[in-house]
Short mmCIF file of N, CA and C in Angstrom, two decimals:
data_model
loop_
_atom_site.label_atom_id
_atom_site.label_comp_id
_atom_site.label_asym_id
_atom_site.label_seq_id
_atom_site.Cartn_x
_atom_site.Cartn_y
_atom_site.Cartn_z
N UNK A 1 13.98 -25.02 40.70
CA UNK A 1 13.89 -24.42 40.05
C UNK A 1 13.02 -24.76 38.13
N UNK A 2 11.44 -24.38 38.54
CA UNK A 2 11.20 -24.70 36.89
C UNK A 2 11.39 -23.54 36.22
N UNK A 3 11.13 -24.43 34.76
CA UNK A 3 11.15 -23.03 33.67
C UNK A 3 9.87 -23.34 32.84
N UNK A 4 8.94 -22.20 32.91
CA UNK A 4 7.86 -22.64 31.89
C UNK A 4 8.31 -22.09 30.92
N UNK A 5 7.05 -22.66 30.36
CA UNK A 5 7.49 -22.68 28.41
C UNK A 5 6.08 -22.05 28.13
N UNK A 6 6.10 -20.80 27.06
CA UNK A 6 5.49 -19.67 27.11
C UNK A 6 4.86 -20.38 25.52
N UNK A 7 3.81 -20.07 25.34
CA UNK A 7 2.83 -20.69 23.93
C UNK A 7 2.81 -19.33 22.60
N UNK A 8 3.24 -18.99 21.92
CA UNK A 8 3.35 -18.07 21.26
C UNK A 8 2.30 -18.23 19.76
N UNK A 9 1.68 -17.18 19.52
CA UNK A 9 0.89 -17.17 18.66
C UNK A 9 1.50 -17.37 17.55
N UNK A 10 1.37 -18.22 16.43
CA UNK A 10 1.80 -18.24 14.51
C UNK A 10 1.56 -16.90 14.74
N UNK A 11 2.77 -16.42 13.38
CA UNK A 11 2.62 -15.45 12.82
C UNK A 11 2.83 -15.43 11.61
N UNK A 12 2.32 -14.67 10.55
CA UNK A 12 1.58 -14.43 9.09
C UNK A 12 3.47 -14.17 9.00
N UNK A 13 3.79 -15.20 7.37
CA UNK A 13 5.06 -14.64 6.90
C UNK A 13 4.46 -14.04 5.81
N UNK A 14 4.55 -12.65 5.68
CA UNK A 14 4.32 -11.66 4.38
C UNK A 14 6.28 -12.07 3.51
N UNK A 15 5.94 -12.46 2.33
CA UNK A 15 6.91 -12.93 1.35
C UNK A 15 7.43 -11.61 0.42
N UNK A 16 8.78 -11.90 0.78
CA UNK A 16 9.25 -10.50 0.18
C UNK A 16 8.78 -10.09 -1.38
N UNK A 17 8.59 -8.93 -1.62
CA UNK A 17 7.86 -8.72 -3.24
C UNK A 17 8.86 -7.53 -3.78
N UNK A 18 8.95 -7.57 -5.08
CA UNK A 18 9.78 -6.45 -5.50
C UNK A 18 8.57 -5.48 -5.90
N UNK A 19 8.90 -4.34 -6.19
CA UNK A 19 7.72 -3.22 -6.92
C UNK A 19 6.48 -3.68 -7.63
N UNK A 20 6.93 -3.89 -8.75
CA UNK A 20 6.17 -4.38 -10.42
C UNK A 20 5.07 -5.73 -9.19
N UNK A 21 5.35 -6.23 -8.76
CA UNK A 21 4.98 -7.93 -7.55
C UNK A 21 4.33 -6.61 -6.95
N UNK A 22 4.88 -6.05 -6.31
CA UNK A 22 4.06 -5.29 -5.11
C UNK A 22 2.77 -4.46 -5.48
N UNK A 23 2.98 -3.80 -6.41
CA UNK A 23 2.08 -3.15 -6.97
C UNK A 23 0.89 -3.80 -7.68
N UNK A 24 0.99 -4.23 -8.73
CA UNK A 24 0.17 -4.97 -10.01
C UNK A 24 -0.45 -6.46 -9.24
N UNK A 25 0.25 -7.11 -8.36
CA UNK A 25 -0.06 -7.86 -7.47
C UNK A 25 -1.75 -7.44 -6.97
N UNK A 26 -1.32 -6.16 -5.76
CA UNK A 26 -1.66 -5.81 -4.64
C UNK A 26 -3.26 -5.34 -5.88
N UNK A 27 -3.03 -4.84 -6.80
CA UNK A 27 -4.12 -4.23 -7.62
C UNK A 27 -5.18 -5.53 -8.40
N UNK A 28 -4.56 -6.53 -8.63
CA UNK A 28 -5.30 -8.21 -9.27
C UNK A 28 -5.80 -8.34 -7.94
N UNK A 29 -5.15 -8.27 -6.56
CA UNK A 29 -5.93 -9.33 -5.74
C UNK A 29 -7.24 -8.27 -5.25
N UNK A 30 -7.30 -7.20 -5.13
CA UNK A 30 -8.15 -6.24 -5.22
C UNK A 30 -9.19 -6.17 -5.58
N UNK A 31 -8.91 -6.25 -7.38
CA UNK A 31 -10.10 -6.13 -7.76
C UNK A 31 -10.89 -7.78 -7.90
N UNK A 32 -9.73 -9.00 -7.98
CA UNK A 32 -9.94 -9.94 -7.66
C UNK A 32 -11.36 -10.33 -6.47
N UNK A 33 -10.95 -10.02 -5.15
CA UNK A 33 -11.76 -9.85 -4.01
C UNK A 33 -12.74 -9.01 -4.19
N UNK A 34 -12.74 -7.90 -4.68
CA UNK A 34 -13.92 -7.22 -4.79
C UNK A 34 -15.02 -7.58 -5.83
N UNK A 35 -14.59 -8.27 -6.52
CA UNK A 35 -15.64 -8.81 -7.40
C UNK A 35 -16.12 -10.48 -7.44
N UNK A 36 -15.67 -10.50 -6.05
CA UNK A 36 -16.40 -11.86 -5.20
C UNK A 36 -17.25 -11.10 -4.67
N UNK A 37 -16.68 -10.23 -3.32
CA UNK A 37 -17.95 -9.49 -2.72
C UNK A 37 -18.74 -9.12 -3.52
N UNK A 38 -18.83 -8.23 -5.00
CA UNK A 38 -20.42 -7.77 -5.36
C UNK A 38 -20.57 -8.77 -6.44
N UNK A 39 -20.03 -10.14 -6.27
CA UNK A 39 -20.65 -11.31 -6.64
C UNK A 39 -22.20 -11.48 -4.88
N UNK A 40 -21.11 -11.75 -4.31
CA UNK A 40 -21.85 -11.98 -3.17
C UNK A 40 -23.35 -10.89 -2.52
N UNK A 41 -23.07 -9.47 -2.91
CA UNK A 41 -23.56 -8.53 -2.72
C UNK A 41 -24.80 -8.77 -3.56
N UNK A 42 -24.53 -9.09 -5.03
CA UNK A 42 -25.87 -8.89 -5.69
C UNK A 42 -26.69 -10.51 -5.52
N UNK A 43 -26.06 -11.53 -5.62
CA UNK A 43 -26.51 -13.01 -4.45
C UNK A 43 -27.58 -12.40 -3.94
N UNK A 44 -27.37 -11.59 -2.75
CA UNK A 44 -28.28 -11.10 -1.75
C UNK A 44 -28.99 -10.22 -2.51
N UNK A 45 -29.25 -9.79 -3.30
CA UNK A 45 -30.38 -8.44 -3.76
C UNK A 45 -29.46 -7.60 -3.56
N UNK A 46 -28.35 -6.81 -3.58
CA UNK A 46 -28.34 -5.77 -4.19
C UNK A 46 -28.46 -5.44 -6.11
N UNK A 47 -28.50 -4.47 -5.88
CA UNK A 47 -28.65 -4.01 -7.26
C UNK A 47 -27.20 -2.60 -7.76
N UNK A 48 -26.85 -2.23 -6.93
CA UNK A 48 -25.52 -1.67 -6.99
C UNK A 48 -25.99 -0.16 -7.84
N UNK A 49 -27.40 0.10 -7.75
CA UNK A 49 -27.70 1.48 -8.17
C UNK A 49 -28.03 2.69 -7.62
N UNK A 50 -26.96 3.78 -7.83
CA UNK A 50 -27.68 4.80 -7.04
C UNK A 50 -28.32 5.64 -7.74
N UNK A 51 -29.38 6.87 -6.96
CA UNK A 51 -30.12 7.68 -7.56
C UNK A 51 -29.28 8.49 -7.45
N UNK A 52 -29.02 9.66 -8.79
CA UNK A 52 -28.56 10.78 -8.61
C UNK A 52 -29.45 11.94 -9.08
N UNK A 53 -30.01 12.44 -8.31
CA UNK A 53 -31.35 13.32 -8.75
C UNK A 53 -32.51 12.71 -9.52
N UNK A 54 -32.61 13.01 -10.84
CA UNK A 54 -33.29 12.25 -11.84
C UNK A 54 -32.69 11.55 -12.70
N UNK A 55 -31.40 10.89 -12.77
CA UNK A 55 -30.61 10.24 -13.50
C UNK A 55 -29.75 8.49 -12.53
N UNK A 56 -30.12 7.74 -12.61
CA UNK A 56 -29.90 6.53 -12.02
C UNK A 56 -28.11 6.13 -12.69
N UNK A 57 -27.31 5.52 -11.66
CA UNK A 57 -26.41 5.43 -12.12
C UNK A 57 -25.83 3.26 -11.48
N UNK A 58 -25.38 2.77 -12.55
CA UNK A 58 -25.45 1.36 -11.97
C UNK A 58 -23.65 1.02 -11.70
N UNK A 59 -23.54 1.22 -10.74
CA UNK A 59 -21.83 1.27 -10.22
C UNK A 59 -20.77 -0.07 -9.99
N UNK A 60 -21.74 -0.96 -10.56
CA UNK A 60 -21.10 -2.38 -10.94
C UNK A 60 -21.38 -3.50 -12.00
N UNK A 61 -20.45 -4.04 -12.65
CA UNK A 61 -19.07 -4.64 -12.09
C UNK A 61 -18.13 -3.29 -12.81
N UNK A 62 -18.13 -2.98 -13.59
CA UNK A 62 -17.57 -1.97 -14.18
C UNK A 62 -17.16 -0.60 -13.01
N UNK A 63 -17.74 -0.71 -12.49
CA UNK A 63 -17.41 0.05 -11.69
C UNK A 63 -16.87 0.11 -10.08
N UNK A 64 -16.97 -1.22 -10.03
CA UNK A 64 -15.71 -2.04 -8.93
C UNK A 64 -15.03 -2.07 -8.87
N UNK A 65 -14.52 -2.56 -10.77
CA UNK A 65 -13.40 -2.97 -11.21
C UNK A 65 -12.52 -1.33 -11.18
N UNK A 66 -12.61 -0.39 -11.75
CA UNK A 66 -12.26 0.95 -11.95
C UNK A 66 -11.85 1.60 -10.26
N UNK A 67 -13.31 1.40 -9.52
CA UNK A 67 -13.33 1.85 -8.05
C UNK A 67 -12.30 1.63 -7.25
N UNK A 68 -11.63 -0.22 -7.50
CA UNK A 68 -10.95 -0.65 -7.04
C UNK A 68 -9.24 -0.94 -7.23
N UNK A 69 -9.09 -0.37 -8.64
CA UNK A 69 -8.12 -0.49 -9.14
C UNK A 69 -7.48 0.62 -9.15
N UNK A 70 -7.91 1.95 -9.49
CA UNK A 70 -7.08 3.04 -9.97
C UNK A 70 -6.73 3.96 -8.81
N UNK A 71 -7.34 4.05 -7.59
CA UNK A 71 -6.97 4.81 -6.82
C UNK A 71 -5.95 3.77 -5.83
N UNK A 72 -6.04 2.28 -5.63
CA UNK A 72 -4.83 1.59 -5.37
C UNK A 72 -3.69 1.61 -5.89
N UNK A 73 -3.82 1.78 -8.15
CA UNK A 73 -2.53 2.02 -8.50
C UNK A 73 -2.47 3.03 -8.07
N UNK A 74 -2.41 4.33 -8.44
CA UNK A 74 -1.83 4.93 -8.00
C UNK A 74 -1.26 5.74 -6.52
N UNK A 75 -2.01 5.30 -5.52
CA UNK A 75 -1.22 5.00 -3.94
C UNK A 75 -0.07 4.30 -4.10
N UNK A 76 -0.06 3.00 -4.82
CA UNK A 76 1.21 2.30 -4.93
C UNK A 76 1.87 2.80 -5.10
N UNK A 77 1.96 3.07 -6.49
CA UNK A 77 2.73 3.50 -6.95
C UNK A 77 3.51 4.41 -7.17
N UNK A 78 3.34 5.22 -6.45
CA UNK A 78 3.65 6.41 -5.37
C UNK A 78 4.67 5.79 -4.63
N UNK A 79 3.66 5.19 -3.72
CA UNK A 79 4.52 4.84 -2.61
C UNK A 79 6.56 3.74 -2.99
N UNK A 80 5.68 2.88 -3.86
CA UNK A 80 6.91 2.42 -4.14
C UNK A 80 8.37 3.50 -4.96
N UNK A 81 7.37 3.87 -5.65
CA UNK A 81 8.53 4.97 -6.31
C UNK A 81 9.53 5.54 -5.72
N UNK A 82 8.64 6.35 -4.10
CA UNK A 82 9.27 6.82 -3.11
C UNK A 82 10.09 6.48 -2.54
N UNK A 83 9.47 5.19 -2.79
CA UNK A 83 10.58 4.46 -1.28
C UNK A 83 12.60 3.61 -1.97
N UNK A 84 12.73 4.52 -3.43
CA UNK A 84 13.55 4.71 -3.93
C UNK A 84 14.12 5.59 -3.44
N UNK A 85 13.95 6.07 -2.18
CA UNK A 85 14.78 7.67 -1.34
C UNK A 85 14.34 7.07 -0.10
N UNK A 86 13.32 6.50 0.43
CA UNK A 86 12.80 6.81 2.09
C UNK A 86 12.48 4.92 1.57
N UNK A 87 12.69 4.37 2.03
CA UNK A 87 11.87 3.14 2.75
C UNK A 87 10.69 3.20 3.49
N UNK A 88 11.19 4.24 4.66
CA UNK A 88 9.85 4.64 5.15
C UNK A 88 8.46 4.92 5.17
N UNK A 89 8.68 5.45 3.48
CA UNK A 89 7.58 5.80 3.25
C UNK A 89 6.30 4.93 3.24
N UNK A 90 6.65 3.20 3.01
CA UNK A 90 5.72 2.48 2.92
C UNK A 90 4.81 2.28 4.14
N UNK A 91 5.56 2.60 5.23
CA UNK A 91 4.50 2.58 6.36
C UNK A 91 4.01 3.54 6.73
N UNK A 92 4.56 4.58 5.69
CA UNK A 92 3.42 5.51 6.11
C UNK A 92 2.47 5.08 5.12
N UNK A 93 2.36 5.02 4.03
CA UNK A 93 1.48 4.57 2.96
C UNK A 93 0.80 3.60 3.70
N UNK A 94 1.09 2.70 4.18
CA UNK A 94 0.41 1.14 4.44
C UNK A 94 -1.09 2.40 5.84
N UNK A 95 -0.25 3.24 6.95
CA UNK A 95 -1.15 3.85 7.46
C UNK A 95 -2.13 4.71 6.30
N UNK A 96 -1.78 5.71 5.63
CA UNK A 96 -2.62 6.44 5.01
C UNK A 96 -3.63 6.14 4.30
N UNK A 97 -2.98 4.90 3.05
CA UNK A 97 -3.94 3.76 2.56
C UNK A 97 -5.05 3.73 3.52
N UNK A 98 -4.85 2.80 4.03
CA UNK A 98 -5.65 2.28 4.82
C UNK A 98 -6.82 3.39 5.71
N UNK A 99 -6.17 4.21 6.42
CA UNK A 99 -6.97 5.03 6.33
C UNK A 99 -8.10 5.70 5.67
N UNK A 100 -7.55 6.34 4.50
CA UNK A 100 -8.32 6.78 3.34
C UNK A 100 -9.57 5.54 2.77
N UNK A 101 -9.19 4.49 2.91
CA UNK A 101 -10.11 2.95 2.33
C UNK A 101 -11.37 3.36 3.28
N UNK A 102 -10.66 3.34 4.59
CA UNK A 102 -12.09 3.61 5.73
C UNK A 102 -12.59 4.43 6.22
N UNK A 103 -12.15 5.66 5.67
CA UNK A 103 -12.96 6.94 5.68
C UNK A 103 -14.13 7.10 4.75
N UNK A 104 -13.56 6.29 3.32
CA UNK A 104 -14.63 6.87 2.23
C UNK A 104 -15.61 5.79 2.26
N UNK A 105 -15.55 5.41 3.83
CA UNK A 105 -17.20 3.93 3.37
C UNK A 105 -17.97 5.02 3.70
N UNK A 106 -17.54 6.03 4.70
CA UNK A 106 -18.86 7.70 4.99
C UNK A 106 -19.32 8.01 3.74
N UNK A 107 -18.79 7.79 2.73
CA UNK A 107 -19.45 8.47 1.22
C UNK A 107 -20.85 7.08 0.90
N UNK A 108 -20.13 6.27 0.74
CA UNK A 108 -20.77 5.05 0.18
C UNK A 108 -22.22 5.01 1.42
N UNK A 109 -21.71 4.80 2.54
CA UNK A 109 -22.86 5.33 3.18
C UNK A 109 -24.55 6.07 3.29
N UNK A 110 -23.68 7.30 2.72
CA UNK A 110 -24.15 8.55 2.51
C UNK A 110 -25.13 8.22 1.16
N UNK A 111 -24.47 7.81 0.14
CA UNK A 111 -25.86 7.74 -1.03
C UNK A 111 -26.69 6.73 -1.30
N UNK A 112 -27.51 6.60 -2.20
CA UNK A 112 -28.55 6.30 -1.71
C UNK A 112 -28.76 5.00 -2.24
N UNK A 113 -27.89 3.82 -1.77
CA UNK A 113 -28.03 2.33 -2.04
C UNK A 113 -28.92 1.51 -1.40
N UNK A 114 -29.48 0.38 -2.09
CA UNK A 114 -29.98 -0.25 -0.98
C UNK A 114 -28.81 -0.61 -0.35
N UNK A 115 -29.55 -1.17 0.98
CA UNK A 115 -28.74 -2.09 1.94
C UNK A 115 -27.84 -3.40 1.54
N UNK A 116 -28.41 -4.33 0.81
CA UNK A 116 -27.35 -4.65 0.31
C UNK A 116 -25.85 -4.40 -0.54
N UNK A 117 -26.26 -3.31 -1.25
CA UNK A 117 -25.22 -2.68 -2.09
C UNK A 117 -24.29 -1.92 -0.95
N UNK A 118 -25.23 -1.13 -0.16
CA UNK A 118 -24.09 -0.49 1.05
C UNK A 118 -23.45 -1.08 1.61
N UNK A 119 -23.82 -2.70 2.30
CA UNK A 119 -22.68 -2.92 2.78
C UNK A 119 -21.76 -3.67 2.15
N UNK A 120 -22.38 -4.32 0.63
CA UNK A 120 -21.33 -5.09 0.12
C UNK A 120 -20.08 -4.10 -0.38
N UNK A 121 -20.64 -2.87 -1.07
CA UNK A 121 -19.46 -1.26 -1.11
C UNK A 121 -18.70 -0.91 0.03
N UNK A 122 -19.31 -1.25 1.14
CA UNK A 122 -18.27 -0.66 1.89
C UNK A 122 -17.76 -2.12 2.57
N UNK A 123 -17.59 -3.28 2.70
CA UNK A 123 -17.03 -4.08 2.99
C UNK A 123 -15.91 -4.17 1.78
N UNK A 124 -16.11 -3.94 0.25
CA UNK A 124 -14.84 -3.88 -0.22
C UNK A 124 -14.19 -2.76 -0.03
N UNK A 125 -14.27 -1.89 0.83
CA UNK A 125 -13.05 -0.66 0.95
C UNK A 125 -12.51 -1.23 2.24
N UNK A 126 -13.50 -2.11 2.99
CA UNK A 126 -12.39 -2.62 3.87
C UNK A 126 -11.56 -3.70 3.13
N UNK A 127 -11.60 -4.90 2.35
CA UNK A 127 -11.03 -5.57 1.89
C UNK A 127 -9.85 -4.91 1.14
N UNK A 128 -9.51 -3.77 1.17
CA UNK A 128 -8.54 -3.46 0.62
C UNK A 128 -7.43 -2.93 1.60
N UNK A 129 -8.04 -2.75 2.87
CA UNK A 129 -6.88 -2.62 3.84
C UNK A 129 -5.93 -3.69 3.90
N UNK A 130 -5.99 -4.72 3.91
CA UNK A 130 -5.14 -6.24 4.24
C UNK A 130 -4.17 -6.16 2.86
N UNK A 131 -4.89 -6.16 1.82
CA UNK A 131 -4.35 -5.75 0.40
C UNK A 131 -2.98 -4.83 0.69
N UNK A 132 -3.27 -3.68 0.99
CA UNK A 132 -2.24 -2.46 1.42
C UNK A 132 -1.24 -2.95 1.94
N UNK A 133 -1.65 -2.90 3.19
CA UNK A 133 -1.07 -3.22 4.20
C UNK A 133 0.30 -4.57 3.70
N UNK A 134 -0.28 -5.78 3.22
CA UNK A 134 0.99 -6.70 2.81
C UNK A 134 1.53 -6.35 1.86
N UNK A 135 1.17 -5.88 0.92
CA UNK A 135 2.21 -5.06 -0.74
C UNK A 135 2.61 -4.25 -0.01
N UNK A 136 2.67 -3.71 0.80
CA UNK A 136 3.61 -2.87 1.25
C UNK A 136 5.08 -3.28 2.20
N UNK A 137 4.24 -3.51 3.05
CA UNK A 137 5.01 -4.73 4.05
C UNK A 137 6.04 -6.13 3.17
N UNK A 138 5.80 -6.43 2.25
CA UNK A 138 5.94 -7.15 1.19
C UNK A 138 7.40 -6.89 0.82
N UNK A 139 6.53 -5.27 0.19
CA UNK A 139 8.33 -4.81 -0.73
C UNK A 139 8.97 -4.19 0.27
N UNK A 140 8.44 -3.61 1.46
CA UNK A 140 9.67 -3.20 2.34
C UNK A 140 10.41 -4.39 3.30
N UNK A 141 9.70 -5.23 3.06
CA UNK A 141 10.87 -6.25 3.29
C UNK A 141 11.24 -7.82 2.32
N UNK A 142 11.54 -6.58 1.03
CA UNK A 142 12.36 -6.90 -0.21
C UNK A 142 13.11 -5.93 -0.15
N UNK A 143 12.74 -4.69 0.36
CA UNK A 143 14.04 -3.74 0.00
C UNK A 143 14.49 -3.58 1.26
N UNK A 144 14.77 -4.30 2.50
CA UNK A 144 15.43 -4.19 3.86
C UNK A 144 16.43 -5.57 3.78
N UNK A 145 15.41 -6.40 2.91
CA UNK A 145 16.82 -7.60 3.23
C UNK A 145 17.88 -7.65 2.14
N UNK A 146 17.73 -6.80 1.05
CA UNK A 146 19.02 -6.75 0.19
C UNK A 146 20.37 -6.71 1.38
#
């Protein structure tokens, strides 16, 4: 009789994070990552200007910071506070937050941005998904290991 060894793929270990680090660290990471994406988009020729009727609005870099930080801060804070009562809310927050992040790409695509800006802004939405998942899983790990 022979023994077969099965090779397993390496797994990524998510560190345990307390509530402030899970929320504020995620917001800082998201803002930083999205600013990098904005720089790449700007280097690719993106103007990040949207025409709204007779007015134009520049959404970067201030808009990138605000639109990255505020929704994430509100959502992660709500999940972190609700986790005092129910740790399972963190998994719900991962799914709902990720879904909302991806669904709102449609608004970016529907706006009248140039192609480079549309692509960069859409990538910024996608960047938020792993930030949300790592943040909430890190907090969940911290709370369940106690």
